[in-house]
Amino acid sequence: MTITAATKPTAGPVPRAGRALAPDLARGAMLLFIALANAANFAFAGQPGIDGTPHGLHRLVNFFMVTFVDSRAYPVFAVMFGYGLVQLARRTEATGASARRILLRRNAWLIAFGLVHATLLYFGDFLGAYGIVGIIATLLLLRRGDRFHRIVVWLWALMTGYLAVVVAMVATQAEGGHAVLVNTPNPSLAATSYGQGVLDRLAEWPAHTATVVPFIFIVWLGIWAGRRRILEDPAAHRVLLRRTAIGCLAITLLGALPYALVAAGVVRVDPDTLDAVTYLHAISGEYGGPGYVALFGLLALRFSAGRRRPVVSAVAALGQRSLSGYLFQSVAWTAIFMPFALDLGGSTYIAVAAAVTVWAVSVLAARAMDERGYRGPAERVLRRLTYRPIGSRNV
């Protein structure tokens, strides 16, 4: 599997001190947004995890969640997943091992991780979908040349045109009314016993995974960026990063605005208009992936110019252990919100406080592991399962 002739990798693993800051910083920071989104889902036993009748400060919280978090956090990890596939392929090829074989094994194990995670903790698992998309990308995308990968840029350009049509339709057909946001219930999040929750999740996970697998087009964008080492050399791509951050974040934030105003109780619309702005919110959220990633690329460039601050290093350490941090969150939500545990659901404020606290704890834990040279526990297991059968420990 040849990435490009112009970007032949150097042999051996990437030393910890030589890791690019931007990917780790993006993963670590955006785990906070994942925490905010998933804690809200648990708190309200449904999606999107928003109280449809906000008052006072609650209006601002709803506005923030809808504008910056909901449907805008997971695309970041989709971009980073694609970027990581290219990085792993390069490092594997440098050792002389088969990148294709290792990537297929690793992604197959990700599907297994997803099944276990969904069965034991949270139906809204993304690991299984990552594994499926990773296998598809390994078989169909990674071995293609640069000319082929330009297709994904045109696909995003077409989607931008489609988004403009949707905006025009929403603007011309919007009508006032009294529709209220209602969470779509997820039975597993309201289960009164752990056993019942397991049964519910086994039914919910396959359907959820099927709905998110199409994010392969976001992953493909990450592959395109990874082939160009955009985050490993942000200085050489400063203009591209700046344009991407400004353009994509403007689209994702403006696309969220109508739905955010409804969620905050500022604007009242009829049911059809609510459906339309909900759809606009969802598709514009995909631009949050490249937008936030580009923003963190610029931030990493700034932080790398001088002495790295301890907080930045700690967040990046969590990014290096993002799989462990993600699974830790699901354990925490189960303990905090499930009816058979602490049962603290129903409050947006508790959900936000829990999300920030759990994320902060994971940052401190990751920093402690980093100082001692320990990988995250989930990363260690995945690495062992991926490489032991192949006999390689140097990737």
Coordinates of C-alpha atoms in Angstrom, one line a residue:
M1 CA 0.0 0.0 0.0
T2 CA 1.9 3.0 -1.3
I3 CA 0.8 6.4 0.1
T4 CA 2.7 8.6 -2.3
A5 CA 6.2 8.6 -3.8
A6 CA 6.8 12.1 -2.5
T7 CA 6.0 11.3 1.1
K8 CA 8.0 8.1 1.8
P9 CA 8.0 7.5 5.5
T10 CA 11.0 7.1 7.7
A11 CA 11.5 3.7 9.3
G12 CA 10.5 3.0 12.9
P13 CA 7.7 4.2 15.2
V14 CA 7.1 7.9 15.9
P15 CA 8.7 8.9 19.2
R16 CA 6.4 10.4 21.7
A17 CA 8.4 13.7 21.6
G18 CA 8.1 13.7 17.9
R19 CA 4.4 13.4 17.6
A20 CA 2.5 16.1 15.8
L21 CA 0.6 18.2 18.3
A22 CA -2.5 19.0 16.2
P23 CA -4.1 15.5 16.0
D24 CA -3.7 14.8 19.7
L25 CA -4.8 18.2 20.7
A26 CA -7.9 18.0 18.5
R27 CA -8.9 14.6 19.9
G28 CA -8.3 15.5 23.5
A29 CA -10.2 18.8 23.4
M30 CA -13.1 17.5 21.4
L31 CA -13.6 14.7 23.9
L32 CA -15.1 17.4 26.0
F33 CA -17.8 18.0 23.3
I34 CA -18.4 14.3 23.1
A35 CA -18.9 14.3 26.8
L36 CA -21.3 17.1 26.7
A37 CA -23.4 15.4 23.9
N38 CA -23.4 12.0 25.4
A39 CA -24.0 13.1 29.0
A40 CA -27.1 15.0 27.7
N41 CA -28.4 11.9 25.9
F42 CA -28.1 9.9 29.1
A43 CA -29.6 12.6 31.2
F44 CA -32.7 12.8 29.0
A45 CA -32.8 9.2 28.0
G46 CA -33.0 10.2 24.3
Q47 CA -31.7 12.4 21.5
P48 CA -30.7 15.2 21.1
G49 CA -30.8 15.4 24.9
I50 CA -32.3 18.9 25.2
D51 CA -35.0 20.2 27.4
G52 CA -37.6 21.7 25.0
T53 CA -39.0 24.2 27.5
P54 CA -35.9 26.2 28.6
H55 CA -36.0 29.2 31.0
G56 CA -33.4 31.7 32.0
L57 CA -29.8 30.6 31.8
H58 CA -31.1 27.3 30.4
R59 CA -31.8 29.1 27.1
L60 CA -28.1 30.0 26.8
V61 CA -27.0 26.4 27.6
N62 CA -29.3 25.0 24.9
F63 CA -28.1 27.6 22.4
F64 CA -24.5 26.7 23.1
M65 CA -25.1 23.0 22.9
V66 CA -27.0 23.1 19.6
T67 CA -24.6 25.7 18.0
F68 CA -21.2 24.2 18.9
V69 CA -21.7 20.6 20.1
D70 CA -24.7 18.6 18.7
S71 CA -23.8 17.0 15.4
R72 CA -20.6 18.9 15.3
A73 CA -18.3 16.9 17.6
Y74 CA -18.4 13.4 16.0
P75 CA -17.3 14.7 12.5
V76 CA -14.0 15.8 14.1
F77 CA -13.2 12.3 15.1
A78 CA -14.3 11.0 11.6
V79 CA -11.8 13.4 10.0
M80 CA -9.1 12.4 12.5
F81 CA -9.9 8.7 12.0
G82 CA -9.2 9.0 8.3
Y83 CA -6.0 11.0 9.0
G84 CA -4.9 8.3 11.4
L85 CA -5.4 5.5 8.9
V86 CA -2.9 7.2 6.6
Q87 CA -0.4 7.8 9.5
L88 CA -0.6 4.2 10.5
A89 CA -0.2 2.9 7.0
R90 CA 2.9 5.0 6.6
R91 CA 4.5 3.8 9.8
T92 CA 3.6 0.2 9.0
E93 CA 5.1 0.3 5.5
A94 CA 8.3 1.8 7.0
T95 CA 8.8 -1.4 9.0
G96 CA 8.3 -3.6 5.9
A97 CA 5.1 -5.1 7.3
S98 CA 1.8 -5.3 5.4
A99 CA -0.1 -2.1 6.1
R100 CA -3.2 -3.6 4.5
R101 CA -3.2 -6.7 6.7
I102 CA -2.6 -4.7 9.9
L103 CA -5.3 -2.1 9.1
L104 CA -7.8 -4.8 8.4
R105 CA -7.0 -6.6 11.6
R106 CA -7.1 -3.4 13.6
N107 CA -10.4 -2.3 12.2
A108 CA -11.9 -5.7 12.7
W109 CA -11.0 -5.5 16.3
L110 CA -12.6 -2.0 16.5
I111 CA -15.8 -3.6 15.4
A112 CA -15.5 -6.1 18.3
F113 CA -14.7 -3.2 20.7
G114 CA -17.8 -1.5 19.4
L115 CA -20.0 -4.5 20.0
V116 CA -18.7 -4.9 23.6
H117 CA -19.0 -1.2 24.3
A118 CA -22.5 -1.0 22.9
T119 CA -23.6 -4.2 24.7
L120 CA -22.2 -3.3 28.1
L121 CA -22.5 0.5 28.2
Y122 CA -23.9 2.7 25.4
F123 CA -25.8 2.0 22.3
G124 CA -24.6 5.2 20.7
D125 CA -21.2 3.6 20.1
F126 CA -19.1 4.8 17.1
L127 CA -16.3 2.3 17.4
G128 CA -18.1 -0.3 15.4
A129 CA -18.9 2.2 12.6
Y130 CA -15.2 3.3 12.6
G131 CA -14.2 -0.4 12.2
I132 CA -16.6 -0.9 9.3
V133 CA -15.5 2.3 7.6
G134 CA -11.9 1.6 8.2
I135 CA -12.1 -1.8 6.4
I136 CA -13.9 -0.2 3.5
A137 CA -11.3 2.6 3.3
T138 CA -8.4 0.1 3.5
L139 CA -9.9 -2.0 0.7
L140 CA -11.1 0.8 -1.6
L141 CA -9.5 4.2 -0.8
L142 CA -6.0 4.0 0.7
R143 CA -4.3 2.4 -2.3
R144 CA -5.6 5.0 -4.7
G145 CA -3.5 7.9 -6.1
D146 CA -3.8 11.6 -5.5
R147 CA -5.9 12.2 -8.6
F148 CA -8.6 9.8 -7.3
H149 CA -8.7 11.5 -3.9
R150 CA -9.4 14.9 -5.4
I151 CA -12.9 13.5 -5.9
V152 CA -13.7 14.0 -2.2
V153 CA -13.0 17.7 -2.5
W154 CA -15.5 18.0 -5.4
L155 CA -18.0 15.9 -3.4
W156 CA -17.8 18.5 -0.5
A157 CA -18.2 21.3 -3.0
L158 CA -21.4 19.7 -4.3
M159 CA -22.6 19.2 -0.8
T160 CA -22.0 22.9 -0.1
G161 CA -24.2 23.7 -3.1
Y162 CA -26.9 21.4 -1.9
L163 CA -26.7 23.0 1.5
A164 CA -27.3 26.4 -0.1
V165 CA -30.5 25.0 -1.7
V166 CA -31.7 23.7 1.7
V167 CA -31.0 27.1 3.3
A168 CA -33.1 28.8 0.5
M169 CA -36.0 26.4 1.0
V170 CA -36.0 26.8 4.8
A171 CA -35.9 30.6 4.4
T172 CA -38.8 30.7 2.0
Q173 CA -41.0 28.1 3.6
A174 CA -40.5 28.9 7.3
E175 CA -43.7 29.6 9.3
G176 CA -44.4 30.5 12.8
G177 CA -46.1 28.1 15.2
H178 CA -45.8 26.4 18.6
A179 CA -43.8 23.3 17.9
V180 CA -41.6 22.1 20.8
L181 CA -38.4 20.1 20.7
V182 CA -39.0 16.6 21.8
N183 CA -36.3 14.0 22.5
T184 CA -36.5 10.8 20.6
P185 CA -36.4 8.2 23.3
N186 CA -33.8 5.5 23.6
P187 CA -35.2 2.6 25.7
S188 CA -31.7 1.4 26.8
L189 CA -31.1 4.8 28.5
A190 CA -34.3 4.5 30.6
A191 CA -33.9 0.8 31.5
T192 CA -34.6 0.2 35.2
S193 CA -32.2 -2.8 35.3
Y194 CA -28.8 -3.5 33.8
G195 CA -30.0 -6.7 32.2
Q196 CA -32.9 -4.9 30.4
G197 CA -30.4 -2.3 29.3
V198 CA -28.2 -4.9 27.7
L199 CA -31.2 -6.4 25.8
D200 CA -32.3 -2.9 24.6
R201 CA -28.8 -2.0 23.5
L202 CA -28.4 -5.2 21.4
A203 CA -31.4 -4.1 19.5
E204 CA -30.4 -0.4 19.2
W205 CA -26.8 -0.6 18.3
P206 CA -27.0 -2.2 14.8
A207 CA -29.6 0.4 13.6
H208 CA -27.5 3.3 15.1
T209 CA -24.3 1.9 13.4
A210 CA -26.0 1.7 10.1
T211 CA -27.1 5.3 10.3
V212 CA -23.6 6.7 11.0
V213 CA -21.5 4.5 8.5
P214 CA -22.2 7.1 5.8
F215 CA -19.7 9.4 7.6
I216 CA -17.2 7.6 5.3
F217 CA -17.2 10.8 3.2
I218 CA -15.9 12.7 6.2
V219 CA -13.3 10.0 6.9
W220 CA -12.3 10.3 3.2
L221 CA -11.6 14.0 3.7
G222 CA -9.3 13.0 6.6
I223 CA -7.5 10.6 4.3
W224 CA -7.1 13.4 1.7
A225 CA -5.6 15.6 4.4
G226 CA -3.4 12.9 5.8
R227 CA -1.8 12.2 2.4
R228 CA -0.7 15.8 2.4
R229 CA 0.6 15.8 6.0
I230 CA -1.5 18.9 6.7
L231 CA -1.5 18.5 10.5
E232 CA 2.1 17.3 10.7
D233 CA 3.3 20.4 9.0
P234 CA 0.7 23.1 9.7
A235 CA 3.2 25.9 9.0
A236 CA 3.3 24.9 5.3
H237 CA -0.5 24.8 5.2
R238 CA -1.3 27.8 7.2
V239 CA -3.4 29.5 4.5
L240 CA -5.4 26.3 3.8
L241 CA -6.0 25.8 7.5
R242 CA -7.1 29.4 8.0
R243 CA -9.5 29.3 5.0
T244 CA -10.9 25.9 6.1
A245 CA -11.4 27.0 9.7
I246 CA -13.2 30.3 8.7
G247 CA -15.3 28.8 5.9
C248 CA -16.3 25.5 7.5
L249 CA -17.0 27.0 11.0
A250 CA -19.0 29.8 9.4
I251 CA -21.1 27.2 7.6
T252 CA -21.6 24.9 10.6
L253 CA -22.4 27.8 13.0
L254 CA -24.8 29.6 10.7
G255 CA -26.4 26.4 9.7
A256 CA -27.1 25.7 13.4
L257 CA -28.5 29.1 14.1
P258 CA -32.2 28.6 13.2
Y259 CA -32.4 25.3 15.2
A260 CA -30.4 26.9 18.1
L261 CA -32.9 29.8 18.3
V262 CA -35.8 27.3 18.5
A263 CA -33.9 25.2 21.1
A264 CA -33.4 28.4 23.2
G265 CA -37.0 29.3 23.0
V266 CA -36.4 32.5 21.2
V267 CA -38.2 31.6 18.0
R268 CA -41.4 29.6 17.6
V269 CA -42.1 27.7 14.4
D270 CA -44.6 25.1 13.1
P271 CA -43.8 21.4 13.0
D272 CA -42.8 21.4 9.3
T273 CA -40.4 24.3 9.8
L274 CA -39.0 22.6 12.9
D275 CA -38.3 19.5 10.8
A276 CA -36.6 21.6 8.1
V277 CA -34.3 23.5 10.5
T278 CA -33.5 20.2 12.3
Y279 CA -32.3 18.8 8.9
L280 CA -30.3 21.9 8.2
H281 CA -28.7 21.6 11.6
A282 CA -27.7 18.0 10.9
I283 CA -26.1 18.4 7.5
S284 CA -24.4 21.7 8.3
G285 CA -22.9 19.9 11.3
E286 CA -20.7 17.9 9.0
Y287 CA -18.6 21.0 8.3
G288 CA -17.7 21.1 12.0
G289 CA -15.3 18.2 11.3
P290 CA -12.9 20.0 9.0
G291 CA -13.6 23.3 10.6
Y292 CA -12.6 22.3 14.1
V293 CA -9.7 20.2 12.9
A294 CA -8.3 23.2 10.9
L295 CA -8.8 25.4 14.0
F296 CA -6.8 23.0 16.2
G297 CA -4.1 22.9 13.5
L298 CA -3.7 26.6 13.8
L299 CA -3.7 26.5 17.6
A300 CA -1.1 23.7 17.5
L301 CA 1.1 25.9 15.3
R302 CA 0.8 28.7 17.8
F303 CA 1.5 26.5 20.8
S304 CA 4.5 24.8 19.0
A305 CA 6.1 28.1 18.4
G306 CA 7.1 28.5 22.1
R307 CA 7.1 26.6 25.3
R308 CA 4.1 24.3 25.4
R309 CA 1.8 25.0 28.3
P310 CA 1.0 22.2 30.8
V311 CA -2.7 22.4 30.0
V312 CA -2.0 21.9 26.3
S313 CA 0.3 19.0 27.1
A314 CA -2.4 17.4 29.3
V315 CA -5.1 17.7 26.7
A316 CA -2.8 16.3 24.1
A317 CA -2.0 13.4 26.4
L318 CA -5.7 12.6 26.5
G319 CA -5.8 12.8 22.7
Q320 CA -3.1 10.1 22.6
R321 CA -5.4 8.0 24.7
S322 CA -8.7 9.0 23.2
L323 CA -10.1 5.5 23.0
S324 CA -9.6 5.0 26.8
G325 CA -11.0 8.4 27.5
Y326 CA -14.1 7.7 25.3
L327 CA -14.8 4.4 27.1
F328 CA -14.2 5.9 30.5
Q329 CA -17.0 8.4 29.7
S330 CA -19.5 5.7 29.0
V331 CA -18.7 4.0 32.4
A332 CA -19.2 7.4 34.1
W333 CA -22.6 8.1 32.4
T334 CA -23.9 4.7 33.3
A335 CA -23.0 5.2 36.9
I336 CA -24.3 8.8 37.1
F337 CA -27.5 8.7 35.0
M338 CA -29.0 5.3 34.7
P339 CA -32.1 4.6 36.8
F340 CA -30.6 1.6 38.5
A341 CA -27.5 3.6 39.5
L342 CA -27.4 7.2 40.8
D343 CA -30.3 8.3 38.6
L344 CA -29.3 11.9 38.3
G345 CA -31.0 12.5 34.9
G346 CA -33.5 15.1 33.8
S347 CA -31.3 18.2 34.4
T348 CA -29.3 20.0 31.8
Y349 CA -27.2 21.6 34.5
I350 CA -26.2 18.3 36.0
A351 CA -25.4 16.9 32.6
V352 CA -23.1 19.8 31.8
A353 CA -21.4 19.6 35.2
A354 CA -20.9 15.9 34.9
A355 CA -19.5 16.2 31.4
V356 CA -16.9 18.8 32.4
T357 CA -16.0 17.0 35.5
V358 CA -15.5 13.6 33.9
W359 CA -13.5 15.1 31.0
A360 CA -11.3 17.0 33.5
V361 CA -10.7 13.7 35.4
S362 CA -9.7 12.0 32.2
V363 CA -7.3 14.8 31.3
L364 CA -5.6 14.5 34.7
A365 CA -5.4 10.7 34.4
A366 CA -4.0 10.9 30.9
R367 CA -1.4 13.4 32.0
A368 CA -0.3 11.1 34.9
M369 CA 0.0 8.2 32.4
D370 CA 1.9 10.3 30.0
E371 CA 4.5 11.3 32.7
R372 CA 5.0 7.6 33.4
G373 CA 5.2 6.6 29.8
Y374 CA 2.0 4.5 30.0
R375 CA -0.3 4.0 27.1
G376 CA -4.0 4.1 27.7
P377 CA -5.4 0.7 28.8
A378 CA -7.8 0.4 25.8
E379 CA -5.0 1.4 23.4
R380 CA -2.7 -1.2 24.9
V381 CA -5.3 -3.9 24.4
L382 CA -6.1 -2.9 20.9
R383 CA -2.4 -2.7 20.0
R384 CA -1.8 -6.2 21.4
L385 CA -4.7 -7.7 19.6
T386 CA -3.7 -6.1 16.4
Y387 CA 0.0 -6.8 16.3
R388 CA 0.6 -10.0 18.3
P389 CA -0.7 -12.4 15.6
I390 CA 1.5 -10.7 13.1
G391 CA 4.6 -10.7 15.2
S392 CA 5.3 -7.0 15.0
R393 CA 5.8 -4.8 18.0
N394 CA 7.6 -1.9 16.3
V395 CA 4.7 0.0 14.7

